[in-house]
């Protein structure tokens, strides 16, 4: 029997401060792996999960990777084929790094690769979003889209999955600090107000539009001025201990901007180059360390490739 195939799907930073549910970028690492192989029995099975401390379900319809893969198998008329999944969870849960999105992307990628790519990567997006929906109950692609296709992705509309890749200025580098506390996306969404003030809407749309202009014009200063979330960060930062101090530490080390990664608790910063990004990481970590909170730092370019067979 064939050995099967292995795929990798990377972590991602959703919202990017100014684009709640509509902006996200991929990191090089960390990420999830899935090994998939054809078997003689009927249907998709998850036979092994590592790295999840028993927290991920083996039932297909309860597992983000399982649901993404199953919906795709139904779409291509192969739901009866025997396929086994081994999921290698290599990302923390409830981290704000798009952990469930990476699993969902890996699930649909694995099946597509197993069948020799009947669909283009981009066309796998709806299945991956359906998979991630199992985790937090909402339908948004700001983690899934960058994890799948890479890059800095703007989503005009989550329902129709009208997604667009932004230009990324040369050298732009991300630092992400993940404090070892867990925030469930569902909970972090539940605390948000449904109401937005007119003043807040004007500021946020100005910042989002200017951020996009800055990206396309490689205007680093404009990107920095635009990275200010006046709507979501003020509501969510109370969930993250020492958020203001960590942000201040990142900015004082030269970061262009700093905000909450996805639903938190991770905090991301963007910098003009990898050297500054390194210094930013050192400064952010120091704040958590001084306050006896364990944390992990990730540094990455904006990953342009997304998920891949490896
Ligand atoms: N846009 C989402 C949120 C990302 O901030 O809730 C996390 O899934």
PDB file of C-alpha atoms and ligand atoms in Angstrom:
ATOM      1  CA  UNK A   1       0.000   0.000   0.000  1.00  0.00           C
ATOM      2  CA  UNK A   2       1.191   3.548  -0.720  1.00  0.00           C
ATOM      3  CA  UNK A   3       2.641   5.511   2.166  1.00  0.00           C
ATOM      4  CA  UNK A   4       0.211   8.342   1.638  1.00  0.00           C
ATOM      5  CA  UNK A   5       0.969  12.035   1.754  1.00  0.00           C
ATOM      6  CA  UNK A   6       1.793  14.675   4.381  1.00  0.00           C
ATOM      7  CA  UNK A   7       0.661  18.299   4.344  1.00  0.00           C
ATOM      8  CA  UNK A   8       1.514  21.303   6.484  1.00  0.00           C
ATOM      9  CA  UNK A   9      -0.777  24.278   7.186  1.00  0.00           C
ATOM     10  CA  UNK A  10       0.677  27.345   8.925  1.00  0.00           C
ATOM     11  CA  UNK A  11      -0.491  29.551  11.769  1.00  0.00           C
ATOM     12  CA  UNK A  12      -1.946  32.938  10.931  1.00  0.00           C
ATOM     13  CA  UNK A  13      -2.621  36.331  12.467  1.00  0.00           C
ATOM     14  CA  UNK A  14      -6.245  37.350  11.972  1.00  0.00           C
ATOM     15  CA  UNK A  15      -7.706  40.878  12.121  1.00  0.00           C
ATOM     16  CA  UNK A  16      -4.256  42.530  11.906  1.00  0.00           C
ATOM     17  CA  UNK A  17      -5.655  45.186  14.231  1.00  0.00           C
ATOM     18  CA  UNK A  18      -7.655  47.137  11.703  1.00  0.00           C
ATOM     19  CA  UNK A  19      -9.568  44.400   9.857  1.00  0.00           C
ATOM     20  CA  UNK A  20     -11.767  42.469  12.273  1.00  0.00           C
ATOM     21  CA  UNK A  21     -12.818  39.250  10.504  1.00  0.00           C
ATOM     22  CA  UNK A  22     -11.591  40.571   7.124  1.00  0.00           C
ATOM     23  CA  UNK A  23      -7.797  40.736   7.283  1.00  0.00           C
ATOM     24  CA  UNK A  24      -5.168  38.120   8.062  1.00  0.00           C
ATOM     25  CA  UNK A  25      -1.664  36.963   7.238  1.00  0.00           C
ATOM     26  CA  UNK A  26       0.206  33.679   7.374  1.00  0.00           C
ATOM     27  CA  UNK A  27       3.311  32.917   9.437  1.00  0.00           C
ATOM     28  CA  UNK A  28       6.014  30.442   8.467  1.00  0.00           C
ATOM     29  CA  UNK A  29       5.647  28.574  11.776  1.00  0.00           C
ATOM     30  CA  UNK A  30       4.115  27.032  13.809  1.00  0.00           C
ATOM     31  CA  UNK A  31       1.543  24.900  11.978  1.00  0.00           C
ATOM     32  CA  UNK A  32      -0.283  21.579  11.840  1.00  0.00           C
ATOM     33  CA  UNK A  33       0.486  18.457   9.834  1.00  0.00           C
ATOM     34  CA  UNK A  34      -1.795  15.747   8.528  1.00  0.00           C
ATOM     35  CA  UNK A  35      -0.747  12.451   7.027  1.00  0.00           C
ATOM     36  CA  UNK A  36      -3.432  10.905   4.819  1.00  0.00           C
ATOM     37  CA  UNK A  37      -3.559   7.523   3.130  1.00  0.00           C
ATOM     38  CA  UNK A  38      -6.046   5.416   1.204  1.00  0.00           C
ATOM     39  CA  UNK A  39      -7.291   2.306   2.999  1.00  0.00           C
ATOM     40  CA  UNK A  40      -9.631  -0.580   2.164  1.00  0.00           C
ATOM     41  CA  UNK A  41     -12.436   0.266   4.550  1.00  0.00           C
ATOM     42  CA  UNK A  42     -15.260   2.687   3.753  1.00  0.00           C
ATOM     43  CA  UNK A  43     -15.132   6.418   4.456  1.00  0.00           C
ATOM     44  CA  UNK A  44     -12.842   8.899   6.241  1.00  0.00           C
ATOM     45  CA  UNK A  45     -11.411   7.981   9.658  1.00  0.00           C
ATOM     46  CA  UNK A  46      -9.140   9.849  12.057  1.00  0.00           C
ATOM     47  CA  UNK A  47      -6.974   7.082  13.424  1.00  0.00           C
ATOM     48  CA  UNK A  48      -4.276   8.997  15.300  1.00  0.00           C
ATOM     49  CA  UNK A  49      -3.915  12.451  16.864  1.00  0.00           C
ATOM     50  CA  UNK A  50      -0.695  13.595  18.483  1.00  0.00           C
ATOM     51  CA  UNK A  51       0.145  16.849  20.284  1.00  0.00           C
ATOM     52  CA  UNK A  52      -3.425  17.578  21.369  1.00  0.00           C
ATOM     53  CA  UNK A  53      -3.332  16.187  24.942  1.00  0.00           C
ATOM     54  CA  UNK A  54      -6.530  14.268  24.248  1.00  0.00           C
ATOM     55  CA  UNK A  55      -8.461  17.443  23.505  1.00  0.00           C
ATOM     56  CA  UNK A  56      -9.378  16.827  19.878  1.00  0.00           C
ATOM     57  CA  UNK A  57     -12.297  14.586  18.959  1.00  0.00           C
ATOM     58  CA  UNK A  58     -11.849  11.590  16.660  1.00  0.00           C
ATOM     59  CA  UNK A  59     -15.458  11.893  15.375  1.00  0.00           C
ATOM     60  CA  UNK A  60     -15.321  13.327  11.868  1.00  0.00           C
ATOM     61  CA  UNK A  61     -18.259  15.709  12.333  1.00  0.00           C
ATOM     62  CA  UNK A  62     -16.768  17.210  15.515  1.00  0.00           C
ATOM     63  CA  UNK A  63     -13.233  17.655  14.239  1.00  0.00           C
ATOM     64  CA  UNK A  64     -12.301  20.751  12.201  1.00  0.00           C
ATOM     65  CA  UNK A  65      -9.977  18.786   9.902  1.00  0.00           C
ATOM     66  CA  UNK A  66     -12.543  15.995   9.624  1.00  0.00           C
ATOM     67  CA  UNK A  67     -15.408  18.288   8.641  1.00  0.00           C
ATOM     68  CA  UNK A  68     -13.313  20.210   6.089  1.00  0.00           C
ATOM     69  CA  UNK A  69     -12.133  16.969   4.495  1.00  0.00           C
ATOM     70  CA  UNK A  70     -15.564  15.310   4.586  1.00  0.00           C
ATOM     71  CA  UNK A  71     -17.353  18.246   2.906  1.00  0.00           C
ATOM     72  CA  UNK A  72     -14.694  18.232   0.200  1.00  0.00           C
ATOM     73  CA  UNK A  73     -14.978  14.447  -0.304  1.00  0.00           C
ATOM     74  CA  UNK A  74     -18.750  14.846  -0.721  1.00  0.00           C
ATOM     75  CA  UNK A  75     -18.154  17.639  -3.237  1.00  0.00           C
ATOM     76  CA  UNK A  76     -15.923  15.465  -5.415  1.00  0.00           C
ATOM     77  CA  UNK A  77     -18.207  12.422  -5.032  1.00  0.00           C
ATOM     78  CA  UNK A  78     -15.657  10.362  -3.086  1.00  0.00           C
ATOM     79  CA  UNK A  79     -17.243  10.229   0.383  1.00  0.00           C
ATOM     80  CA  UNK A  80     -17.213   6.424   0.260  1.00  0.00           C
ATOM     81  CA  UNK A  81     -13.454   6.113  -0.269  1.00  0.00           C
ATOM     82  CA  UNK A  82     -11.433   4.689   2.560  1.00  0.00           C
ATOM     83  CA  UNK A  83      -9.046   7.329   3.919  1.00  0.00           C
ATOM     84  CA  UNK A  84      -7.154   7.441   7.218  1.00  0.00           C
ATOM     85  CA  UNK A  85      -5.917  10.669   8.809  1.00  0.00           C
ATOM     86  CA  UNK A  86      -3.117  11.083  11.303  1.00  0.00           C
ATOM     87  CA  UNK A  87      -3.277  14.601  12.764  1.00  0.00           C
ATOM     88  CA  UNK A  88      -0.085  16.046  14.192  1.00  0.00           C
ATOM     89  CA  UNK A  89      -1.201  19.023  16.238  1.00  0.00           C
ATOM     90  CA  UNK A  90       1.756  21.332  16.540  1.00  0.00           C
ATOM     91  CA  UNK A  91       0.021  24.497  17.648  1.00  0.00           C
ATOM     92  CA  UNK A  92      -1.404  25.601  20.988  1.00  0.00           C
ATOM     93  CA  UNK A  93      -5.202  25.742  21.462  1.00  0.00           C
ATOM     94  CA  UNK A  94      -6.952  29.032  22.146  1.00  0.00           C
ATOM     95  CA  UNK A  95      -3.804  30.963  21.270  1.00  0.00           C
ATOM     96  CA  UNK A  96      -5.025  33.471  18.685  1.00  0.00           C
ATOM     97  CA  UNK A  97      -2.734  31.881  16.114  1.00  0.00           C
ATOM     98  CA  UNK A  98      -5.458  30.252  14.024  1.00  0.00           C
ATOM     99  CA  UNK A  99      -4.969  26.759  15.417  1.00  0.00           C
ATOM    100  CA  UNK A 100      -8.350  25.356  14.362  1.00  0.00           C
ATOM    101  CA  UNK A 101      -8.048  27.069  10.972  1.00  0.00           C
ATOM    102  CA  UNK A 102      -4.686  25.395  10.352  1.00  0.00           C
ATOM    103  CA  UNK A 103      -6.191  21.985  11.152  1.00  0.00           C
ATOM    104  CA  UNK A 104      -9.145  22.606   8.831  1.00  0.00           C
ATOM    105  CA  UNK A 105      -6.841  23.755   6.024  1.00  0.00           C
ATOM    106  CA  UNK A 106      -4.575  20.738   6.504  1.00  0.00           C
ATOM    107  CA  UNK A 107      -7.617  18.436   6.372  1.00  0.00           C
ATOM    108  CA  UNK A 108      -8.910  19.644   3.027  1.00  0.00           C
ATOM    109  CA  UNK A 109      -5.399  20.016   1.583  1.00  0.00           C
ATOM    110  CA  UNK A 110      -4.567  16.427   2.529  1.00  0.00           C
ATOM    111  CA  UNK A 111      -7.553  15.017   0.664  1.00  0.00           C
ATOM    112  CA  UNK A 112      -6.995  17.235  -2.364  1.00  0.00           C
ATOM    113  CA  UNK A 113      -3.365  16.081  -2.549  1.00  0.00           C
ATOM    114  CA  UNK A 114      -4.377  12.445  -2.080  1.00  0.00           C
ATOM    115  CA  UNK A 115      -6.616  12.702  -5.164  1.00  0.00           C
ATOM    116  CA  UNK A 116      -3.896  14.489  -7.163  1.00  0.00           C
ATOM    117  CA  UNK A 117      -5.386  17.974  -6.813  1.00  0.00           C
ATOM    118  CA  UNK A 118      -8.783  17.937  -8.548  1.00  0.00           C
ATOM    119  CA  UNK A 119      -9.248  21.513  -7.256  1.00  0.00           C
ATOM    120  CA  UNK A 120      -6.962  24.538  -7.214  1.00  0.00           C
ATOM    121  CA  UNK A 121      -5.820  25.459  -3.695  1.00  0.00           C
ATOM    122  CA  UNK A 122      -7.920  28.620  -3.688  1.00  0.00           C
ATOM    123  CA  UNK A 123     -11.066  26.618  -4.436  1.00  0.00           C
ATOM    124  CA  UNK A 124     -10.578  24.607  -1.239  1.00  0.00           C
ATOM    125  CA  UNK A 125     -11.391  27.702   0.821  1.00  0.00           C
ATOM    126  CA  UNK A 126     -15.153  27.085   1.390  1.00  0.00           C
ATOM    127  CA  UNK A 127     -14.482  23.581   2.745  1.00  0.00           C
ATOM    128  CA  UNK A 128     -11.780  24.822   5.102  1.00  0.00           C
ATOM    129  CA  UNK A 129     -14.052  27.590   6.408  1.00  0.00           C
ATOM    130  CA  UNK A 130     -16.817  25.044   7.072  1.00  0.00           C
ATOM    131  CA  UNK A 131     -14.264  23.014   9.019  1.00  0.00           C
ATOM    132  CA  UNK A 132     -13.141  25.933  11.149  1.00  0.00           C
ATOM    133  CA  UNK A 133     -16.755  26.840  11.842  1.00  0.00           C
ATOM    134  CA  UNK A 134     -16.983  23.696  13.983  1.00  0.00           C
ATOM    135  CA  UNK A 135     -14.564  25.325  16.436  1.00  0.00           C
ATOM    136  CA  UNK A 136     -16.141  28.721  17.039  1.00  0.00           C
ATOM    137  CA  UNK A 137     -19.544  28.588  15.361  1.00  0.00           C
ATOM    138  CA  UNK A 138     -18.911  31.556  13.059  1.00  0.00           C
ATOM    139  CA  UNK A 139     -18.124  31.693   9.348  1.00  0.00           C
ATOM    140  CA  UNK A 140     -15.085  33.873   8.673  1.00  0.00           C
ATOM    141  CA  UNK A 141     -11.986  33.255   6.583  1.00  0.00           C
ATOM    142  CA  UNK A 142      -9.435  35.620   8.107  1.00  0.00           C
ATOM    143  CA  UNK A 143      -7.340  32.720   9.482  1.00  0.00           C
ATOM    144  CA  UNK A 144      -8.254  30.048   6.973  1.00  0.00           C
ATOM    145  CA  UNK A 145      -7.563  32.041   3.796  1.00  0.00           C
ATOM    146  CA  UNK A 146      -3.972  33.072   4.661  1.00  0.00           C
ATOM    147  CA  UNK A 147      -3.207  29.628   6.100  1.00  0.00           C
ATOM    148  CA  UNK A 148      -4.374  28.056   2.835  1.00  0.00           C
ATOM    149  CA  UNK A 149      -3.024  30.384   0.171  1.00  0.00           C
ATOM    150  CA  UNK A 150      -0.481  32.420   2.136  1.00  0.00           C
ATOM    151  CA  UNK A 151       0.100  36.151   2.093  1.00  0.00           C
ATOM    152  CA  UNK A 152      -1.704  39.140   3.584  1.00  0.00           C
ATOM    153  CA  UNK A 153      -5.337  38.541   2.680  1.00  0.00           C
ATOM    154  CA  UNK A 154      -8.253  40.992   2.628  1.00  0.00           C
ATOM    155  CA  UNK A 155     -11.761  39.552   2.622  1.00  0.00           C
ATOM    156  CA  UNK A 156     -14.321  41.853   1.045  1.00  0.00           C
ATOM    157  CA  UNK A 157     -17.147  39.520   2.006  1.00  0.00           C
ATOM    158  CA  UNK A 158     -17.014  36.392   4.167  1.00  0.00           C
ATOM    159  CA  UNK A 159     -20.263  34.903   2.817  1.00  0.00           C
ATOM    160  CA  UNK A 160     -19.150  34.760  -0.800  1.00  0.00           C
ATOM    161  CA  UNK A 161     -15.491  34.370   0.220  1.00  0.00           C
ATOM    162  CA  UNK A 162     -14.442  37.255  -1.992  1.00  0.00           C
ATOM    163  CA  UNK A 163     -10.774  37.262  -0.932  1.00  0.00           C
ATOM    164  CA  UNK A 164      -7.883  39.359  -2.198  1.00  0.00           C
ATOM    165  CA  UNK A 165      -4.128  39.227  -1.756  1.00  0.00           C
ATOM    166  CA  UNK A 166      -2.393  42.463  -0.753  1.00  0.00           C
ATOM    167  CA  UNK A 167       1.062  43.472  -1.806  1.00  0.00           C
ATOM    168  CA  UNK A 168       3.580  42.956   0.995  1.00  0.00           C
ATOM    169  CA  UNK A 169       6.467  45.439   1.201  1.00  0.00           C
ATOM    170  CA  UNK A 170       9.915  43.902   1.053  1.00  0.00           C
ATOM    171  CA  UNK A 171      11.306  43.206   4.503  1.00  0.00           C
ATOM    172  CA  UNK A 172       8.031  43.473   6.434  1.00  0.00           C
ATOM    173  CA  UNK A 173       8.395  41.121   9.376  1.00  0.00           C
ATOM    174  CA  UNK A 174       6.089  39.866  12.114  1.00  0.00           C
ATOM    175  CA  UNK A 175       6.736  39.136  15.762  1.00  0.00           C
ATOM    176  CA  UNK A 176       4.136  37.238  17.739  1.00  0.00           C
ATOM    177  CA  UNK A 177       4.230  36.599  21.461  1.00  0.00           C
ATOM    178  CA  UNK A 178       2.034  33.852  22.831  1.00  0.00           C
ATOM    179  CA  UNK A 179       1.548  34.039  26.604  1.00  0.00           C
ATOM    180  CA  UNK A 180       0.644  30.656  28.072  1.00  0.00           C
ATOM    181  CA  UNK A 181      -2.963  31.424  28.818  1.00  0.00           C
ATOM    182  CA  UNK A 182      -5.928  30.219  26.807  1.00  0.00           C
ATOM    183  CA  UNK A 183      -8.766  32.288  25.383  1.00  0.00           C
ATOM    184  CA  UNK A 184     -11.479  30.549  23.396  1.00  0.00           C
ATOM    185  CA  UNK A 185     -12.454  32.438  20.245  1.00  0.00           C
ATOM    186  CA  UNK A 186     -16.101  31.857  21.087  1.00  0.00           C
ATOM    187  CA  UNK A 187     -15.650  33.678  24.431  1.00  0.00           C
ATOM    188  CA  UNK A 188     -13.548  36.457  22.951  1.00  0.00           C
ATOM    189  CA  UNK A 189     -16.257  37.103  20.335  1.00  0.00           C
ATOM    190  CA  UNK A 190     -19.032  36.996  22.920  1.00  0.00           C
ATOM    191  CA  UNK A 191     -17.691  40.025  24.832  1.00  0.00           C
ATOM    192  CA  UNK A 192     -17.776  42.312  21.778  1.00  0.00           C
ATOM    193  CA  UNK A 193     -20.475  44.927  21.495  1.00  0.00           C
ATOM    194  CA  UNK A 194     -22.748  44.769  18.414  1.00  0.00           C
ATOM    195  CA  UNK A 195     -22.716  48.553  18.258  1.00  0.00           C
ATOM    196  CA  UNK A 196     -20.066  50.744  16.618  1.00  0.00           C
ATOM    197  CA  UNK A 197     -20.065  54.514  17.006  1.00  0.00           C
ATOM    198  CA  UNK A 198     -19.982  56.696  13.906  1.00  0.00           C
ATOM    199  CA  UNK A 199     -16.738  58.248  15.150  1.00  0.00           C
ATOM    200  CA  UNK A 200     -15.183  54.799  15.664  1.00  0.00           C
ATOM    201  CA  UNK A 201     -16.334  53.647  12.233  1.00  0.00           C
ATOM    202  CA  UNK A 202     -14.710  56.672  10.582  1.00  0.00           C
ATOM    203  CA  UNK A 203     -11.409  56.126  12.406  1.00  0.00           C
ATOM    204  CA  UNK A 204     -11.304  52.398  11.769  1.00  0.00           C
ATOM    205  CA  UNK A 205     -12.189  52.585   8.060  1.00  0.00           C
ATOM    206  CA  UNK A 206      -9.617  55.368   7.657  1.00  0.00           C
ATOM    207  CA  UNK A 207      -6.972  53.170   9.259  1.00  0.00           C
ATOM    208  CA  UNK A 208      -7.925  50.057   7.287  1.00  0.00           C
ATOM    209  CA  UNK A 209      -7.980  51.895   3.970  1.00  0.00           C
ATOM    210  CA  UNK A 210      -4.660  53.586   4.733  1.00  0.00           C
ATOM    211  CA  UNK A 211      -3.123  50.289   5.808  1.00  0.00           C
ATOM    212  CA  UNK A 212      -4.020  48.834   2.402  1.00  0.00           C
ATOM    213  CA  UNK A 213      -2.632  51.884   0.586  1.00  0.00           C
ATOM    214  CA  UNK A 214       0.543  51.553   2.689  1.00  0.00           C
ATOM    215  CA  UNK A 215       0.888  47.893   1.733  1.00  0.00           C
ATOM    216  CA  UNK A 216       0.452  48.529  -1.988  1.00  0.00           C
ATOM    217  CA  UNK A 217       2.766  51.545  -1.988  1.00  0.00           C
ATOM    218  CA  UNK A 218       5.299  49.877   0.323  1.00  0.00           C
ATOM    219  CA  UNK A 219       4.861  52.924   2.537  1.00  0.00           C
ATOM    220  CA  UNK A 220       6.182  51.619   5.842  1.00  0.00           C
ATOM    221  CA  UNK A 221       5.438  54.846   7.725  1.00  0.00           C
ATOM    222  CA  UNK A 222       1.820  54.821   6.588  1.00  0.00           C
ATOM    223  CA  UNK A 223       1.447  51.162   7.602  1.00  0.00           C
ATOM    224  CA  UNK A 224       2.704  52.109  11.057  1.00  0.00           C
ATOM    225  CA  UNK A 225       0.356  55.101  11.419  1.00  0.00           C
ATOM    226  CA  UNK A 226      -2.576  52.984  10.244  1.00  0.00           C
ATOM    227  CA  UNK A 227      -2.102  50.036  12.590  1.00  0.00           C
ATOM    228  CA  UNK A 228      -4.476  51.357  15.236  1.00  0.00           C
ATOM    229  CA  UNK A 229      -7.518  49.361  16.228  1.00  0.00           C
ATOM    230  CA  UNK A 230      -9.968  51.711  17.917  1.00  0.00           C
ATOM    231  CA  UNK A 231     -12.873  49.231  17.945  1.00  0.00           C
ATOM    232  CA  UNK A 232     -11.898  45.705  18.982  1.00  0.00           C
ATOM    233  CA  UNK A 233      -8.615  46.044  20.892  1.00  0.00           C
ATOM    234  CA  UNK A 234     -10.089  48.332  23.593  1.00  0.00           C
ATOM    235  CA  UNK A 235     -12.787  45.736  24.307  1.00  0.00           C
ATOM    236  CA  UNK A 236     -10.611  42.627  24.206  1.00  0.00           C
ATOM    237  CA  UNK A 237      -7.377  43.788  25.795  1.00  0.00           C
ATOM    238  CA  UNK A 238      -8.755  43.259  29.292  1.00  0.00           C
ATOM    239  CA  UNK A 239      -8.612  39.493  28.570  1.00  0.00           C
ATOM    240  CA  UNK A 240      -4.828  39.703  28.115  1.00  0.00           C
ATOM    241  CA  UNK A 241      -2.730  40.487  31.201  1.00  0.00           C
ATOM    242  CA  UNK A 242      -0.132  43.251  30.692  1.00  0.00           C
ATOM    243  CA  UNK A 243      -1.355  43.920  27.141  1.00  0.00           C
ATOM    244  CA  UNK A 244      -0.637  47.674  27.312  1.00  0.00           C
ATOM    245  CA  UNK A 245       2.866  47.106  28.698  1.00  0.00           C
ATOM    246  CA  UNK A 246       3.681  44.519  26.017  1.00  0.00           C
ATOM    247  CA  UNK A 247       2.416  46.826  23.282  1.00  0.00           C
ATOM    248  CA  UNK A 248       4.441  49.710  24.661  1.00  0.00           C
ATOM    249  CA  UNK A 249       7.519  47.441  24.805  1.00  0.00           C
ATOM    250  CA  UNK A 250       7.039  46.472  21.136  1.00  0.00           C
ATOM    251  CA  UNK A 251       6.598  50.070  19.971  1.00  0.00           C
ATOM    252  CA  UNK A 252       9.560  51.318  21.982  1.00  0.00           C
ATOM    253  CA  UNK A 253      11.735  48.664  20.300  1.00  0.00           C
ATOM    254  CA  UNK A 254      10.770  50.115  16.934  1.00  0.00           C
ATOM    255  CA  UNK A 255       7.715  48.120  15.850  1.00  0.00           C
ATOM    256  CA  UNK A 256       5.508  49.827  13.267  1.00  0.00           C
ATOM    257  CA  UNK A 257       2.410  48.745  15.129  1.00  0.00           C
ATOM    258  CA  UNK A 258       1.171  46.173  17.612  1.00  0.00           C
ATOM    259  CA  UNK A 259      -2.216  44.660  18.453  1.00  0.00           C
ATOM    260  CA  UNK A 260      -4.035  41.459  19.397  1.00  0.00           C
ATOM    261  CA  UNK A 261      -3.493  38.450  17.144  1.00  0.00           C
ATOM    262  CA  UNK A 262      -6.920  37.066  16.223  1.00  0.00           C
ATOM    263  CA  UNK A 263      -9.040  36.520  19.298  1.00  0.00           C
ATOM    264  CA  UNK A 264      -5.945  36.608  21.577  1.00  0.00           C
ATOM    265  CA  UNK A 265      -4.131  36.087  23.855  1.00  0.00           C
ATOM    266  CA  UNK A 266      -1.242  36.262  21.355  1.00  0.00           C
ATOM    267  CA  UNK A 267      -0.051  39.751  20.503  1.00  0.00           C
ATOM    268  CA  UNK A 268       1.526  40.562  17.150  1.00  0.00           C
ATOM    269  CA  UNK A 269       3.760  43.387  15.974  1.00  0.00           C
ATOM    270  CA  UNK A 270       4.878  44.322  12.471  1.00  0.00           C
ATOM    271  CA  UNK A 271       8.353  45.694  11.863  1.00  0.00           C
ATOM    272  CA  UNK A 272      10.255  47.100   8.893  1.00  0.00           C
ATOM    273  CA  UNK A 273      12.813  44.289   8.983  1.00  0.00           C
ATOM    274  CA  UNK A 274      13.777  41.077  10.767  1.00  0.00           C
ATOM    275  CA  UNK A 275      16.396  42.731  12.964  1.00  0.00           C
ATOM    276  CA  UNK A 276      13.867  45.111  14.477  1.00  0.00           C
ATOM    277  CA  UNK A 277      11.382  42.236  14.745  1.00  0.00           C
ATOM    278  CA  UNK A 278      13.920  40.295  16.823  1.00  0.00           C
ATOM    279  CA  UNK A 279      14.452  43.216  19.204  1.00  0.00           C
ATOM    280  CA  UNK A 280      10.687  43.688  19.425  1.00  0.00           C
ATOM    281  CA  UNK A 281      10.364  40.029  20.453  1.00  0.00           C
ATOM    282  CA  UNK A 282      12.991  40.400  23.166  1.00  0.00           C
ATOM    283  CA  UNK A 283      11.176  43.428  24.591  1.00  0.00           C
ATOM    284  CA  UNK A 284       7.718  41.827  24.479  1.00  0.00           C
ATOM    285  CA  UNK A 285       8.983  38.681  26.161  1.00  0.00           C
ATOM    286  CA  UNK A 286      10.661  40.667  28.918  1.00  0.00           C
ATOM    287  CA  UNK A 287       7.326  42.104  30.064  1.00  0.00           C
ATOM    288  CA  UNK A 288       5.717  38.679  30.415  1.00  0.00           C
ATOM    289  CA  UNK A 289       8.825  37.261  32.037  1.00  0.00           C
ATOM    290  CA  UNK A 290       8.964  40.064  34.607  1.00  0.00           C
ATOM    291  CA  UNK A 291       5.375  39.274  35.451  1.00  0.00           C
ATOM    292  CA  UNK A 292       5.975  35.535  35.687  1.00  0.00           C
ATOM    293  CA  UNK A 293       3.899  34.589  32.648  1.00  0.00           C
ATOM    294  CA  UNK A 294       5.480  31.998  30.407  1.00  0.00           C
ATOM    295  CA  UNK A 295       5.421  32.873  26.725  1.00  0.00           C
ATOM    296  CA  UNK A 296       6.695  31.803  23.329  1.00  0.00           C
ATOM    297  CA  UNK A 297       7.955  34.166  20.652  1.00  0.00           C
ATOM    298  CA  UNK A 298       7.537  33.567  16.929  1.00  0.00           C
ATOM    299  CA  UNK A 299       9.221  35.653  14.246  1.00  0.00           C
ATOM    300  CA  UNK A 300       8.286  35.317  10.627  1.00  0.00           C
ATOM    301  CA  UNK A 301       8.142  37.021   7.296  1.00  0.00           C
ATOM    302  CA  UNK A 302       4.666  37.222   5.805  1.00  0.00           C
ATOM    303  CA  UNK A 303       4.464  33.659   4.477  1.00  0.00           C
ATOM    304  CA  UNK A 304       3.402  33.845   0.832  1.00  0.00           C
ATOM    305  CA  UNK A 305       2.983  30.133   0.200  1.00  0.00           C
ATOM    306  CA  UNK A 306       0.425  28.970   2.751  1.00  0.00           C
ATOM    307  CA  UNK A 307      -0.275  25.251   3.099  1.00  0.00           C
ATOM    308  CA  UNK A 308       1.832  22.769   1.191  1.00  0.00           C
ATOM    309  CA  UNK A 309       2.501  19.077   0.644  1.00  0.00           C
ATOM    310  CA  UNK A 310       5.760  18.121   2.320  1.00  0.00           C
TER     311      UNK A 310
HETATM  312  N1  LIG B   1     -11.580  37.334  13.407  1.00  0.00           N
HETATM  313  C1  LIG B   1     -11.653  36.320  14.421  1.00  0.00           C
HETATM  314  C2  LIG B   1     -11.864  36.981  15.768  1.00  0.00           C
HETATM  315  C3  LIG B   1     -10.378  35.546  14.441  1.00  0.00           C
HETATM  316  O1  LIG B   1     -11.150  37.956  16.056  1.00  0.00           O
HETATM  317  O2  LIG B   1     -12.724  36.555  16.511  1.00  0.00           O
HETATM  318  C4  LIG B   1     -10.374  34.408  15.399  1.00  0.00           C
HETATM  319  O3  LIG B   1     -10.987  33.300  14.880  1.00  0.00           O
END
